[in-house]
mmCIF file of C-alpha atoms in Angstrom:
data_model
loop_
_atom_site.group_PDB
_atom_site.id
_atom_site.type_symbol
_atom_site.label_atom_id
_atom_site.label_comp_id
_atom_site.label_asym_id
_atom_site.label_seq_id
_atom_site.Cartn_x
_atom_site.Cartn_y
_atom_site.Cartn_z
ATOM 1 C CA MET A 1 -39.398 -30.522 -14.692
ATOM 2 C CA GLY A 2 -37.150 -31.500 -11.777
ATOM 3 C CA GLN A 3 -35.305 -34.619 -10.745
ATOM 4 C CA LYS A 4 -36.465 -36.507 -7.674
ATOM 5 C CA GLY A 5 -33.756 -37.536 -5.241
ATOM 6 C CA SER A 6 -33.778 -40.367 -2.714
ATOM 7 C CA SER A 7 -34.837 -37.913 0.008
ATOM 8 C CA GLY A 8 -38.059 -37.115 -1.817
ATOM 9 C CA LEU A 9 -36.901 -33.612 -2.714
ATOM 10 C CA PHE A 10 -37.086 -32.300 -6.262
ATOM 11 C CA ARG A 11 -34.351 -30.368 -8.031
ATOM 12 C CA ALA A 12 -36.186 -27.339 -9.347
ATOM 13 C CA VAL A 13 -33.294 -25.769 -11.217
ATOM 14 C CA SER A 14 -29.522 -25.871 -11.601
ATOM 15 C CA ALA A 15 -27.778 -22.533 -11.234
ATOM 16 C CA PHE A 16 -24.354 -20.943 -11.596
ATOM 17 C CA GLY A 17 -24.967 -18.311 -8.939
ATOM 18 C CA VAL A 18 -27.399 -16.150 -7.021
ATOM 19 C CA VAL A 19 -28.154 -12.655 -8.314
ATOM 20 C CA GLY A 20 -30.128 -11.830 -5.188
ATOM 21 C CA PHE A 21 -33.475 -11.855 -3.476
ATOM 22 C CA VAL A 22 -36.488 -9.658 -4.139
ATOM 23 C CA ARG A 23 -39.703 -9.264 -2.195
ATOM 24 C CA PHE A 24 -43.023 -8.138 -3.558
ATOM 25 C CA LEU A 25 -46.475 -8.391 -1.942
ATOM 26 C CA GLU A 26 -46.755 -12.172 -1.653
ATOM 27 C CA GLY A 27 -43.276 -12.997 -0.425
ATOM 28 C CA TYR A 28 -39.658 -13.472 -1.449
ATOM 29 C CA TYR A 29 -38.174 -14.684 -4.718
ATOM 30 C CA ILE A 30 -34.640 -15.849 -5.366
ATOM 31 C CA VAL A 31 -33.085 -14.747 -8.671
ATOM 32 C CA LEU A 32 -30.649 -17.357 -10.019
ATOM 33 C CA ILE A 33 -28.126 -17.330 -12.859
ATOM 34 C CA THR A 34 -29.147 -20.272 -15.035
ATOM 35 C CA LYS A 35 -26.983 -19.592 -18.085
ATOM 36 C CA ARG A 36 -23.588 -17.889 -18.325
ATOM 37 C CA ARG A 37 -20.931 -17.254 -20.950
ATOM 38 C CA LYS A 38 -17.231 -16.792 -20.252
ATOM 39 C CA MET A 39 -16.227 -13.414 -21.642
ATOM 40 C CA ALA A 40 -12.697 -12.779 -20.428
ATOM 41 C CA ASP A 41 -9.832 -13.658 -18.150
ATOM 42 C CA ILE A 42 -8.257 -11.012 -15.935
ATOM 43 C CA GLY A 43 -5.102 -12.217 -14.274
ATOM 44 C CA GLY A 44 -6.295 -15.815 -14.382
ATOM 45 C CA HIS A 45 -9.759 -14.954 -13.065
ATOM 46 C CA ALA A 46 -12.699 -15.913 -15.282
ATOM 47 C CA ILE A 47 -15.267 -13.176 -16.007
ATOM 48 C CA TYR A 48 -18.761 -14.331 -17.005
ATOM 49 C CA LYS A 49 -21.715 -12.599 -18.632
ATOM 50 C CA ILE A 50 -25.191 -13.484 -17.395
ATOM 51 C CA GLU A 51 -27.081 -15.058 -20.286
ATOM 52 C CA ASP A 52 -30.269 -16.118 -18.505
ATOM 53 C CA THR A 53 -31.868 -15.996 -15.062
ATOM 54 C CA ASN A 54 -34.735 -17.685 -13.278
ATOM 55 C CA MET A 55 -36.945 -16.359 -10.471
ATOM 56 C CA ILE A 56 -38.251 -18.878 -7.960
ATOM 57 C CA TYR A 57 -40.852 -18.109 -5.324
ATOM 58 C CA ILE A 58 -39.218 -19.180 -2.073
ATOM 59 C CA PRO A 59 -42.154 -20.225 0.115
ATOM 60 C CA ASN A 60 -43.968 -23.225 -1.278
ATOM 61 C CA ASP A 61 -46.786 -22.322 -3.685
ATOM 62 C CA SER A 62 -49.227 -24.234 -1.464
ATOM 63 C CA VAL A 63 -48.887 -21.581 1.276
ATOM 64 C CA ARG A 64 -48.970 -18.635 -1.111
ATOM 65 C CA VAL A 65 -51.430 -15.865 -0.246
ATOM 66 C CA THR A 66 -52.351 -14.232 -3.525
ATOM 67 C CA HIS A 67 -52.400 -10.480 -4.002
ATOM 68 C CA PRO A 68 -53.991 -8.851 -7.067
ATOM 69 C CA ASP A 69 -50.967 -6.628 -7.826
ATOM 70 C CA GLU A 70 -48.295 -9.343 -7.553
ATOM 71 C CA ALA A 71 -48.363 -10.266 -11.263
ATOM 72 C CA ARG A 72 -47.951 -6.600 -12.225
ATOM 73 C CA TYR A 73 -44.878 -6.199 -9.982
ATOM 74 C CA LEU A 74 -43.401 -9.405 -11.368
ATOM 75 C CA ARG A 75 -43.832 -8.164 -14.957
ATOM 76 C CA ILE A 76 -42.202 -4.820 -14.116
ATOM 77 C CA PHE A 77 -39.231 -6.543 -12.452
ATOM 78 C CA GLN A 78 -38.833 -9.038 -15.273
ATOM 79 C CA ASN A 79 -38.555 -6.137 -17.753
ATOM 80 C CA VAL A 80 -35.070 -5.567 -16.302
ATOM 81 C CA ASP A 81 -32.899 -7.502 -18.729
ATOM 82 C CA LEU A 82 -30.270 -9.152 -16.525
ATOM 83 C CA SER A 83 -28.738 -10.799 -19.602
ATOM 84 C CA SER A 84 -27.757 -7.384 -20.953
ATOM 85 C CA ASN A 85 -24.438 -6.111 -19.595
ATOM 86 C CA PHE A 86 -24.425 -7.935 -16.253
ATOM 87 C CA TYR A 87 -21.135 -9.637 -15.424
ATOM 88 C CA PHE A 88 -19.781 -11.640 -12.500
ATOM 89 C CA SER A 89 -16.732 -13.550 -11.344
ATOM 90 C CA TYR A 90 -16.300 -16.173 -8.670
ATOM 91 C CA SER A 91 -12.796 -15.014 -7.732
ATOM 92 C CA TYR A 92 -12.296 -11.434 -8.980
ATOM 93 C CA ASP A 93 -13.873 -8.341 -7.426
ATOM 94 C CA LEU A 94 -15.658 -6.563 -10.276
ATOM 95 C CA SER A 95 -16.847 -3.798 -7.953
ATOM 96 C CA HIS A 96 -13.332 -2.277 -7.899
ATOM 97 C CA SER A 97 -11.257 -0.922 -10.761
ATOM 98 C CA LEU A 98 -8.481 -2.942 -12.361
ATOM 99 C CA GLN A 99 -5.962 -0.449 -10.966
ATOM 100 C CA TYR A 100 -7.230 -0.950 -7.412
ATOM 101 C CA ASN A 101 -7.245 -4.744 -7.717
ATOM 102 C CA LEU A 102 -3.704 -4.751 -9.126
ATOM 103 C CA THR A 103 -2.521 -2.484 -6.307
ATOM 104 C CA VAL A 104 -3.906 -4.880 -3.700
ATOM 105 C CA LEU A 105 -2.390 -7.879 -5.506
ATOM 106 C CA ARG A 106 1.033 -6.215 -5.708
ATOM 107 C CA MET A 107 1.024 -5.026 -2.104
ATOM 108 C CA PRO A 108 4.003 -6.632 -0.353
ATOM 109 C CA LEU A 109 3.123 -9.477 1.975
ATOM 110 C CA GLU A 110 4.845 -7.737 4.905
ATOM 111 C CA MET A 111 2.646 -4.657 4.412
ATOM 112 C CA LEU A 112 -0.496 -6.805 4.413
ATOM 113 C CA LYS A 113 0.703 -8.566 7.580
ATOM 114 C CA SER A 114 1.368 -5.271 9.365
ATOM 115 C CA GLU A 115 -2.087 -3.943 8.402
ATOM 116 C CA THR A 116 -3.647 -7.154 9.729
ATOM 117 C CA ALA A 117 -1.645 -6.860 12.959
ATOM 118 C CA GLN A 118 -2.778 -3.246 13.433
ATOM 119 C CA THR A 119 -6.387 -4.259 12.943
ATOM 120 C CA ARG A 120 -5.950 -7.076 15.458
ATOM 121 C CA GLN A 121 -4.448 -4.679 18.042
ATOM 122 C CA GLU A 122 -7.341 -2.245 17.617
ATOM 123 C CA SER A 123 -9.990 -4.950 17.971
ATOM 124 C CA PHE A 124 -11.501 -6.153 21.236
ATOM 125 C CA ASP A 125 -10.582 -9.676 22.305
ATOM 126 C CA ILE A 126 -13.173 -11.309 24.566
ATOM 127 C CA PHE A 127 -10.684 -14.029 25.607
ATOM 128 C CA GLU A 128 -7.915 -11.616 26.650
ATOM 129 C CA ASP A 129 -9.202 -11.246 30.232
ATOM 130 C CA GLU A 130 -9.508 -15.018 30.608
ATOM 131 C CA GLY A 131 -5.833 -15.620 29.824
ATOM 132 C CA LEU A 132 -6.695 -17.819 26.853
ATOM 133 C CA ILE A 133 -4.448 -17.899 23.801
ATOM 134 C CA THR A 134 -6.134 -16.597 20.675
ATOM 135 C CA GLN A 135 -5.164 -17.246 17.062
ATOM 136 C CA GLY A 136 -2.974 -14.136 17.122
ATOM 137 C CA GLY A 137 -0.705 -15.871 19.634
ATOM 138 C CA SER A 138 -0.845 -13.208 22.373
ATOM 139 C CA GLY A 139 -2.132 -14.549 25.655
#
């Protein structure tokens, strides 16, 4: 199934991204995006649809402690069709509306700088008492 590298490790799967982690009774699984399809471009940002996923048990199978209900939980979770209406982007925040994202993109640079400066002034600087110069430039 996998390719063996010079280090003795095997490539179990190639993936386009991580959907997340899930834990049942025997341990954790990682859910990977193994097939994607480009659906759109928004402002130069590619939007992909998840076509297929793969679940991999994270601890090695040789240390797996079996539980009688694990297979049932796996079946229930795998009934969630992640290839149906699940989208992602590497560079565009799909969790906000288009209007919000455009507002942030159009915000003048000076306004962003002043908001960053305010945040920096409100934050605690552990090096301030030592007289060390931080990235903000104040000593």
